[in-house]
PDB file of C-alpha atoms in Angstrom:
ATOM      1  CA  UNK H   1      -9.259 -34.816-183.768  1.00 70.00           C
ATOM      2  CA  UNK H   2     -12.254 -32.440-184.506  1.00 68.00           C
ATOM      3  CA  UNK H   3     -14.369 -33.210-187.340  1.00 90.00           C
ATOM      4  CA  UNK H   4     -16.348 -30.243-189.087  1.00 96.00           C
ATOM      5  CA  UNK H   5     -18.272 -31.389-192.024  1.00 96.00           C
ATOM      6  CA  UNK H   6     -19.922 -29.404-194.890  1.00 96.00           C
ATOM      7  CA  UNK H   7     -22.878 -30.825-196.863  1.00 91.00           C
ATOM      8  CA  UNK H   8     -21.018 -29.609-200.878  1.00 92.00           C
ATOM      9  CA  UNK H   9     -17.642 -28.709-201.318  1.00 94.00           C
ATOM     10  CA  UNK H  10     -19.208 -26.562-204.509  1.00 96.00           C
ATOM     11  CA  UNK H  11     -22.494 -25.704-205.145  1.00 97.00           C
ATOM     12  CA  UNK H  12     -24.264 -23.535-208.251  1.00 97.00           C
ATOM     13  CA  UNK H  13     -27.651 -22.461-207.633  1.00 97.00           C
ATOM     14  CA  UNK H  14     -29.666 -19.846-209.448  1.00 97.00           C
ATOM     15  CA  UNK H  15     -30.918 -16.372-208.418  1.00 98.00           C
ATOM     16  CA  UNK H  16     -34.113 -16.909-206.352  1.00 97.00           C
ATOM     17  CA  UNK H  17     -33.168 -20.336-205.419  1.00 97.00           C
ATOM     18  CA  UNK H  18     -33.383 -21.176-201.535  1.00 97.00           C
ATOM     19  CA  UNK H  19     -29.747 -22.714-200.572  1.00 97.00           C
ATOM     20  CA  UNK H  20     -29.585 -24.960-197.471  1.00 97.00           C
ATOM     21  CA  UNK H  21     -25.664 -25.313-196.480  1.00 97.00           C
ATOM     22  CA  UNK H  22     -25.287 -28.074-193.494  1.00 97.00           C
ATOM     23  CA  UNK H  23     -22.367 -28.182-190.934  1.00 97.00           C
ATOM     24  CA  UNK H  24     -22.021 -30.781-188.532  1.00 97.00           C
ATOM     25  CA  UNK H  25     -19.295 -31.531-185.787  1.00 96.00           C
ATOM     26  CA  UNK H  26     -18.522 -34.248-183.501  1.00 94.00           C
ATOM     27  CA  UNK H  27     -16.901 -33.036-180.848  1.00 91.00           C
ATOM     28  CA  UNK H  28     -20.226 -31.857-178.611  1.00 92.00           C
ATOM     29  CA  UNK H  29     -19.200 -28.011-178.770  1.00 92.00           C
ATOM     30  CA  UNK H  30     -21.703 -25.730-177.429  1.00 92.00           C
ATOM     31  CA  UNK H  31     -20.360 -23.045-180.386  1.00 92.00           C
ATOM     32  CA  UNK H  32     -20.747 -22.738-183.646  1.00 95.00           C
ATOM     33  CA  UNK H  33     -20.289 -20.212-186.713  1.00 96.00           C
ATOM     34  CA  UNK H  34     -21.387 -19.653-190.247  1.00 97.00           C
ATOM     35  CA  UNK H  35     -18.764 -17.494-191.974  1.00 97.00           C
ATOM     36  CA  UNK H  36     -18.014 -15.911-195.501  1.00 97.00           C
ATOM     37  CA  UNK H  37     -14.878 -15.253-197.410  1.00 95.00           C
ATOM     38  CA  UNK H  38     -14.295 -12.708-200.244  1.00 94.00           C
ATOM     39  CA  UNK H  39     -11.263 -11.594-201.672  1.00 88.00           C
ATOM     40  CA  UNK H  40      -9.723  -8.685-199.381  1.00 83.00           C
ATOM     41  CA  UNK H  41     -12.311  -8.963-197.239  1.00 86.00           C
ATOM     42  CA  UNK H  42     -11.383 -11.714-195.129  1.00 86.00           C
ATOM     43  CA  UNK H  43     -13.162 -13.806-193.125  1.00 92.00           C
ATOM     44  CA  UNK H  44     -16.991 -12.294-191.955  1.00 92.00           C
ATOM     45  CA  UNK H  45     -19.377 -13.210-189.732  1.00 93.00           C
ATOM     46  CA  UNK H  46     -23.052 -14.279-190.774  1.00 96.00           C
ATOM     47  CA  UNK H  47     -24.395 -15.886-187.640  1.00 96.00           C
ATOM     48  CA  UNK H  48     -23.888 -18.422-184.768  1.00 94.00           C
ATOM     49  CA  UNK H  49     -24.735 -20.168-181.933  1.00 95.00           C
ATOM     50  CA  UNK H  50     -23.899 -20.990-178.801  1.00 92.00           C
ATOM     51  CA  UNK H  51     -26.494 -23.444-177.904  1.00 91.00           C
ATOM     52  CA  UNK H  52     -29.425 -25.650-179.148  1.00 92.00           C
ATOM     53  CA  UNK H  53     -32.423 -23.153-180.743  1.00 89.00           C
ATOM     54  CA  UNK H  54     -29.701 -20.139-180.049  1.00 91.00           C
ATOM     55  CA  UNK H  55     -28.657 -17.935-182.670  1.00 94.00           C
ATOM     56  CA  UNK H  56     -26.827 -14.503-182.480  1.00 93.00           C
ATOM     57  CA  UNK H  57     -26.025 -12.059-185.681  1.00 94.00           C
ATOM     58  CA  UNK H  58     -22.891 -11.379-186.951  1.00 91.00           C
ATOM     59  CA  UNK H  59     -21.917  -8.641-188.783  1.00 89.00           C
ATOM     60  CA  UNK H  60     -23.585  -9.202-192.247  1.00 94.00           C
ATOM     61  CA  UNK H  61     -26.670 -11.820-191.310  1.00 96.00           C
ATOM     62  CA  UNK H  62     -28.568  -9.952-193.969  1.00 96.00           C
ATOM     63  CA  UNK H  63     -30.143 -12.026-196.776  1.00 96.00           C
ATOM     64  CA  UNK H  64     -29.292 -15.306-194.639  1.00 98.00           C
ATOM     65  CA  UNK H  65     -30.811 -17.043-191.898  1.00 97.00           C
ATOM     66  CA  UNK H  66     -29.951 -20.339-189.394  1.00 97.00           C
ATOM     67  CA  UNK H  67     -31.217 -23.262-188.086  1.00 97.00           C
ATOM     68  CA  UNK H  68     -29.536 -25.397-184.968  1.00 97.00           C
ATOM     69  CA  UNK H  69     -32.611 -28.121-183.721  1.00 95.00           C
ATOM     70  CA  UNK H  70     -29.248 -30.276-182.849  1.00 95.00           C
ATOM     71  CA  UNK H  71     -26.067 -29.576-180.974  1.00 95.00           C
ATOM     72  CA  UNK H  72     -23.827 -30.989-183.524  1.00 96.00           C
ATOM     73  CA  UNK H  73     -25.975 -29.415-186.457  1.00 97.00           C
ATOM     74  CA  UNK H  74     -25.910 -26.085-187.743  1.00 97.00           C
ATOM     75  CA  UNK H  75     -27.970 -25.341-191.111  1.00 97.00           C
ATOM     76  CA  UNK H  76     -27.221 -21.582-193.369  1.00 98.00           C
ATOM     77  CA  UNK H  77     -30.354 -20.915-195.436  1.00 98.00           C
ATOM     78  CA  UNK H  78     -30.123 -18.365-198.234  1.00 97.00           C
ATOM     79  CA  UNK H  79     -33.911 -17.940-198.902  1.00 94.00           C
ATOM     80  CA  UNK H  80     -33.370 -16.410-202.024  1.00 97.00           C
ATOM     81  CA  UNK H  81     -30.012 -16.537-203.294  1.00 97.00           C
ATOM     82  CA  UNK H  82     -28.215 -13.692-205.116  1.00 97.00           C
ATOM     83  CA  UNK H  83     -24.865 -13.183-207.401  1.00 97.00           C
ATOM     84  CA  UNK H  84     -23.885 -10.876-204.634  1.00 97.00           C
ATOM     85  CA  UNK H  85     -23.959 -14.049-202.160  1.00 98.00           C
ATOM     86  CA  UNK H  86     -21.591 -16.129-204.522  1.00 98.00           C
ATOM     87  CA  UNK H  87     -18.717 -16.710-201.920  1.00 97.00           C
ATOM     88  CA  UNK H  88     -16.937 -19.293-199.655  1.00 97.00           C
ATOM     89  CA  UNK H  89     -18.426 -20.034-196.546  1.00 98.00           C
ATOM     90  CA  UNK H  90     -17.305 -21.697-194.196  1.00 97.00           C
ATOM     91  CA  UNK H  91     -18.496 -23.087-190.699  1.00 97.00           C
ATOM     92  CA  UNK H  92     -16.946 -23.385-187.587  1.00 96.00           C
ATOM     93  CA  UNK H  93     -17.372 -25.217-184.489  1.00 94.00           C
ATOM     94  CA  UNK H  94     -15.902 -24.436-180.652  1.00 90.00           C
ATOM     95  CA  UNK H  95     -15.642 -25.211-177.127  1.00 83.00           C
ATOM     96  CA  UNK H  96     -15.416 -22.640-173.956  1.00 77.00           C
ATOM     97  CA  UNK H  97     -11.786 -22.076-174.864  1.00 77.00           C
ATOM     98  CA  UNK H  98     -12.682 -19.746-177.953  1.00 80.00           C
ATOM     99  CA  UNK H  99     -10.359 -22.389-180.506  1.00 87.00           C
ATOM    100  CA  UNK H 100     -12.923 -22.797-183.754  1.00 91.00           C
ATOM    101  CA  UNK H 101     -12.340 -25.316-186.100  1.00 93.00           C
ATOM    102  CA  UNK H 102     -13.617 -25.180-189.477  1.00 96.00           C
ATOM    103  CA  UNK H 103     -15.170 -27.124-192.137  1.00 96.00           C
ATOM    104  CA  UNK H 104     -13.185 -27.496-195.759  1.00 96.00           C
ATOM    105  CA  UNK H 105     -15.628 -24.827-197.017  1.00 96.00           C
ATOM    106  CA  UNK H 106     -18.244 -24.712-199.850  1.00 97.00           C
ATOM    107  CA  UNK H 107     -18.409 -22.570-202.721  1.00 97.00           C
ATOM    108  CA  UNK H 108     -21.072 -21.446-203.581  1.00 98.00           C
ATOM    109  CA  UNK H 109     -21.734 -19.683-207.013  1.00 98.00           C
ATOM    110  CA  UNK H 110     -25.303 -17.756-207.510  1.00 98.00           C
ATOM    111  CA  UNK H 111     -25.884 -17.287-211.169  1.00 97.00           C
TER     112      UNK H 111
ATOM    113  CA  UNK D   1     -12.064   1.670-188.821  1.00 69.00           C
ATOM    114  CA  UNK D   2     -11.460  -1.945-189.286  1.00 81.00           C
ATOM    115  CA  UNK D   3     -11.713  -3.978-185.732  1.00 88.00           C
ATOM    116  CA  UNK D   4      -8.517  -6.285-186.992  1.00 92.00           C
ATOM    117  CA  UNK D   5      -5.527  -5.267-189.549  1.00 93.00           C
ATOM    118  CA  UNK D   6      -3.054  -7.238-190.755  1.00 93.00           C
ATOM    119  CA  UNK D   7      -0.290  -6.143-193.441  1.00 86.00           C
ATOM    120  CA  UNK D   8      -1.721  -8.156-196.490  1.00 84.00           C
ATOM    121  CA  UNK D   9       2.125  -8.662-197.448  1.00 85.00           C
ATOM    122  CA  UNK D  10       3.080 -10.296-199.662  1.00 92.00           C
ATOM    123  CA  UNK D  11       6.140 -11.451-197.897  1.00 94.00           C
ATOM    124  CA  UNK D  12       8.619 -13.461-200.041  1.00 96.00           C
ATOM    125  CA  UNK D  13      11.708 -14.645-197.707  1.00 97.00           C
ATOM    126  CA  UNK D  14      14.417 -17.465-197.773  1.00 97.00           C
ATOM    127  CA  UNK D  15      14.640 -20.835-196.415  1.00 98.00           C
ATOM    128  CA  UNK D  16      16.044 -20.164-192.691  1.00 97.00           C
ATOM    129  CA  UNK D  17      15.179 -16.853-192.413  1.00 97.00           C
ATOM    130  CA  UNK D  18      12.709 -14.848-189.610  1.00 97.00           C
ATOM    131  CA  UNK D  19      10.358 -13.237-190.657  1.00 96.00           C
ATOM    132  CA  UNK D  20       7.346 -11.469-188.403  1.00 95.00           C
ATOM    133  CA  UNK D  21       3.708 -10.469-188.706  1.00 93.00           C
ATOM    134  CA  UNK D  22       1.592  -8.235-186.636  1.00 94.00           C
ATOM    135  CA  UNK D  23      -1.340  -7.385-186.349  1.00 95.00           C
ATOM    136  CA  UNK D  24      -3.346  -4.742-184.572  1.00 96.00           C
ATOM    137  CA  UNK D  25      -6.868  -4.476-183.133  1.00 95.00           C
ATOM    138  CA  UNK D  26      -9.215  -1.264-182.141  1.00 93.00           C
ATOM    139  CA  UNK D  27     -11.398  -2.553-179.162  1.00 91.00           C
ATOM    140  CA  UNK D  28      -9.459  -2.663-175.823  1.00 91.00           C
ATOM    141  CA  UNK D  29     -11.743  -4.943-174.383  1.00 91.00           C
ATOM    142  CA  UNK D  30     -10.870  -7.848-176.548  1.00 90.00           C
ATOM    143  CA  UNK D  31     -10.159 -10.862-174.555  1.00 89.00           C
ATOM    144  CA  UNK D  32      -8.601 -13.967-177.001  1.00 92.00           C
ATOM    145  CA  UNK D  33      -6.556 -13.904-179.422  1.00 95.00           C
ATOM    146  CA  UNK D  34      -5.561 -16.628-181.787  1.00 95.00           C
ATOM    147  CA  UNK D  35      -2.805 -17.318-185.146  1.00 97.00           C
ATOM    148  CA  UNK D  36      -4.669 -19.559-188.085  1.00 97.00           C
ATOM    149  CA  UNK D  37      -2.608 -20.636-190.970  1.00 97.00           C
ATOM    150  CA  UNK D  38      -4.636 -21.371-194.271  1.00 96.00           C
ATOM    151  CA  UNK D  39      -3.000 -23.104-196.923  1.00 96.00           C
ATOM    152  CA  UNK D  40      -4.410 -22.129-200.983  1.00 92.00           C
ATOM    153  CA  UNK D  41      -7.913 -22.956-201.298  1.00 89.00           C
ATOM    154  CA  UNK D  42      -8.201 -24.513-197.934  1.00 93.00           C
ATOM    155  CA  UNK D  43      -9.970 -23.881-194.776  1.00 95.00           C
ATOM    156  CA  UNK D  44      -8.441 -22.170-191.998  1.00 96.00           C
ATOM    157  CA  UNK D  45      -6.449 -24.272-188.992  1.00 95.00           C
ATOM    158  CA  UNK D  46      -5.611 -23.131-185.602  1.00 94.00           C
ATOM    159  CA  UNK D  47      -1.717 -22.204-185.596  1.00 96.00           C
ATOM    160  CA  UNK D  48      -1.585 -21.544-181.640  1.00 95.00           C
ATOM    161  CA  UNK D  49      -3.690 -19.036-179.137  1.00 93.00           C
ATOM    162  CA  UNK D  50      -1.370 -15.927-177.885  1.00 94.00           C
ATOM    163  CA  UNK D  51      -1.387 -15.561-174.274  1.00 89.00           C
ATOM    164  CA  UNK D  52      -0.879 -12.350-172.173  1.00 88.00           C
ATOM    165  CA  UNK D  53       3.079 -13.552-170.902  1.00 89.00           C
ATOM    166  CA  UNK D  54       3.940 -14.807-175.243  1.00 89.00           C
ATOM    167  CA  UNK D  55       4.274 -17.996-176.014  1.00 94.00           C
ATOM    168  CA  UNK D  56       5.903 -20.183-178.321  1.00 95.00           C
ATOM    169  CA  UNK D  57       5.503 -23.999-180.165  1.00 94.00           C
ATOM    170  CA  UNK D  58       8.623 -25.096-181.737  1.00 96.00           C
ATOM    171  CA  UNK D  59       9.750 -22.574-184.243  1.00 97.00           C
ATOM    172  CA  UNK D  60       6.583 -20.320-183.790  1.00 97.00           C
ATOM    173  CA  UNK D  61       6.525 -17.276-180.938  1.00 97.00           C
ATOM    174  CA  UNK D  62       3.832 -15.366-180.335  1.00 97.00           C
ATOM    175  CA  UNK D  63       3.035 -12.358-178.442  1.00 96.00           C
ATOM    176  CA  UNK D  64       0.587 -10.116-177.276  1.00 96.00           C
ATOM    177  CA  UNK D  65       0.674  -6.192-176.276  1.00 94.00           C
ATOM    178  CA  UNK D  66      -2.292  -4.731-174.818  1.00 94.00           C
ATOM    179  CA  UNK D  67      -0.537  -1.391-174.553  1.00 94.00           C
ATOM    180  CA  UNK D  68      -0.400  -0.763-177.955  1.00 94.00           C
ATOM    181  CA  UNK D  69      -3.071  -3.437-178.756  1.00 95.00           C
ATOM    182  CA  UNK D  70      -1.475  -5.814-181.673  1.00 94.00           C
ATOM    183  CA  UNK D  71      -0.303  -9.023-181.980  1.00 96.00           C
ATOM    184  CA  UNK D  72       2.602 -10.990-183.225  1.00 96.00           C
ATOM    185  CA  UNK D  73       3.719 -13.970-184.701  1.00 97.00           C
ATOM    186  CA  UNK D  74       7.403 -14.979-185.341  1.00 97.00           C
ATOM    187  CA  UNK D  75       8.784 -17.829-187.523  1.00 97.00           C
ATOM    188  CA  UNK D  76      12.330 -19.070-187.183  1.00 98.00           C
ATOM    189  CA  UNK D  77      14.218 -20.570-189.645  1.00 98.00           C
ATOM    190  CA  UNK D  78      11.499 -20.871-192.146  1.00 98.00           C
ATOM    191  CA  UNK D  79      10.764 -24.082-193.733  1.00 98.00           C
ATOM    192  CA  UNK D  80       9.196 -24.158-197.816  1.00 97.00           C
ATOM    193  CA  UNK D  81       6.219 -25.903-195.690  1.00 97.00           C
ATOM    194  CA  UNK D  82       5.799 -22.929-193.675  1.00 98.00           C
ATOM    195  CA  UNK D  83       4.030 -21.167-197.124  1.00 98.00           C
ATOM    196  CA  UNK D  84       0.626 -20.194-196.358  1.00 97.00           C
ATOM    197  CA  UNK D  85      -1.471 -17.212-195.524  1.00 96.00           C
ATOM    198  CA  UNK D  86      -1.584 -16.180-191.665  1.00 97.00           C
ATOM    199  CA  UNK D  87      -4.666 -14.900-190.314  1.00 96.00           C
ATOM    200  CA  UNK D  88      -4.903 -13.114-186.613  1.00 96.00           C
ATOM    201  CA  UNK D  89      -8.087 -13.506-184.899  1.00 94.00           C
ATOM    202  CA  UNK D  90      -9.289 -11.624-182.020  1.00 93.00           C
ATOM    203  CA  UNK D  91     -12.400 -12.059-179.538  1.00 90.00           C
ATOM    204  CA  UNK D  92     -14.618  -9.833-177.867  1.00 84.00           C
ATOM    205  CA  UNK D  93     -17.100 -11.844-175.960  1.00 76.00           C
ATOM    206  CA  UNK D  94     -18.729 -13.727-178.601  1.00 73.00           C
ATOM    207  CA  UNK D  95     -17.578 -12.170-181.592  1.00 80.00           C
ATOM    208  CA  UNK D  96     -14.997 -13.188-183.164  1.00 86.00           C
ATOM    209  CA  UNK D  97     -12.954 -10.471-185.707  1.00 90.00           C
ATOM    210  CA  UNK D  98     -10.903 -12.145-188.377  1.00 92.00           C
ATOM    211  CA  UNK D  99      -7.380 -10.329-189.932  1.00 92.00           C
ATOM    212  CA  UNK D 100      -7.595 -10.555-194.042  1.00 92.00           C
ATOM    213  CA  UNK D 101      -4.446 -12.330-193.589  1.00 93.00           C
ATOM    214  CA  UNK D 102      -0.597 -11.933-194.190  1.00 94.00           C
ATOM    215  CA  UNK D 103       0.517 -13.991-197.158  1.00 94.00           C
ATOM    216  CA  UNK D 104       3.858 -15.870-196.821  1.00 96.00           C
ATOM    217  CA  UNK D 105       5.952 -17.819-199.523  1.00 97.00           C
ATOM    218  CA  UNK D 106       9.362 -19.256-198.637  1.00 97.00           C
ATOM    219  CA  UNK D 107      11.483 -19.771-201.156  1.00 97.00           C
ATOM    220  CA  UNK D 108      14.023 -22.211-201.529  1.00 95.00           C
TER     221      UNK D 108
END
């Protein structure tokens, strides 16, 4: 079975704050995928990778950035977190078939 | 326009019945398509991919047109564990595009 894990399952920080969020996955996928999800928006892009030290935007990678020094390790930094970034995001990992599993999620509130 | 939509539902049906979802997509050159299920406050899990000819696990069918460019998902005889929120999910290259989801409650 794939394992994705997230560092927090809920997290409160304060505006300003720099957020780390940590995903990691043990099944040696080349892919992987920082997500949020609001409320009638769905599920949206932030970044990803598809290798070591490679990172592509999504569609809204502003305010956030990513880290990926390891294969199984994929880091979302908010440098300075705002109430407009309180969400749930979730990570994702995948192989060369295009199936992404995903982490249980944390939520994170900005205050 | 949106590059995935989904009819948010609700859709509210009885045990054993069929019910179907679609779900269409703007960008002609998307290339994989996939059905997620996520349960209340959970994280998303892969239902099945949809494949050019349809195909179908158990109780669940899905399709695919690229004529009209949506997707479908069929469930027979619906089961009370069945409730859950479908999402579709498309891919074009390396992007993937994510329905809002079609929210399902079976009801005994």
């Amino acid at each position: 079975d794939v394992k994705v894990t997230q560092s927090s399952r809920y997290l409160v920080k304060r505006t300003g704050e720099k957020v780390f969020l940590e995903c990691v996955q043990d099944m040696d996928h080349e892919n992987m995928f920082w997500y949020r999800q609001d409320p009638g928006l769905g599920l949206r892009l932030i970044y990803f990778s598809y290798d070591v030290k490679m990172k592509e935007k999504g569609d809204i990678p502003e305010g956030y950035s990513v880290s990926r020094e390891k294969k199984e390790r994929f880091s979302l930094i908010l440098e300075s977190a705002s109430t407009n970034q309180t969400s749930m995001y979730l990570c994702a990992s995948g192989g060369q078939d295009y199936e992404q599993y995903f982490g249980p999620g944390t939520r994170l509130t900005v205050t | 326009r949106k590059e995935v939509e989904q009819d948010p539902g609700p859709f509210n049906v009885p045990e054993g019945a069929t019910v179907a979802f679609n779900c269409t997509y703007s960008n002609s050159a998307s290339q994989s398509f996939f059905w997620y299920r996520q349960d209340c406050r959970k994280e998303p899990k892969l239902l099945m991919s949809v494949y050019s000819s349809g195909n179908e696990d158990g109780r669940f069918t899905a399709q695919l047109n690229r004529a009209s460019q949506y997707i479908s998902l069929l469930i027979r005889d619906s089961k009370l564990s069945d409730s859950a929120t479908y999402l579709c999910v498309v891919s074009t290259g390396n992007q993937f595009y994510f329905g809002t989801g079609t929210s399902l409650t079976v009801i005994p």
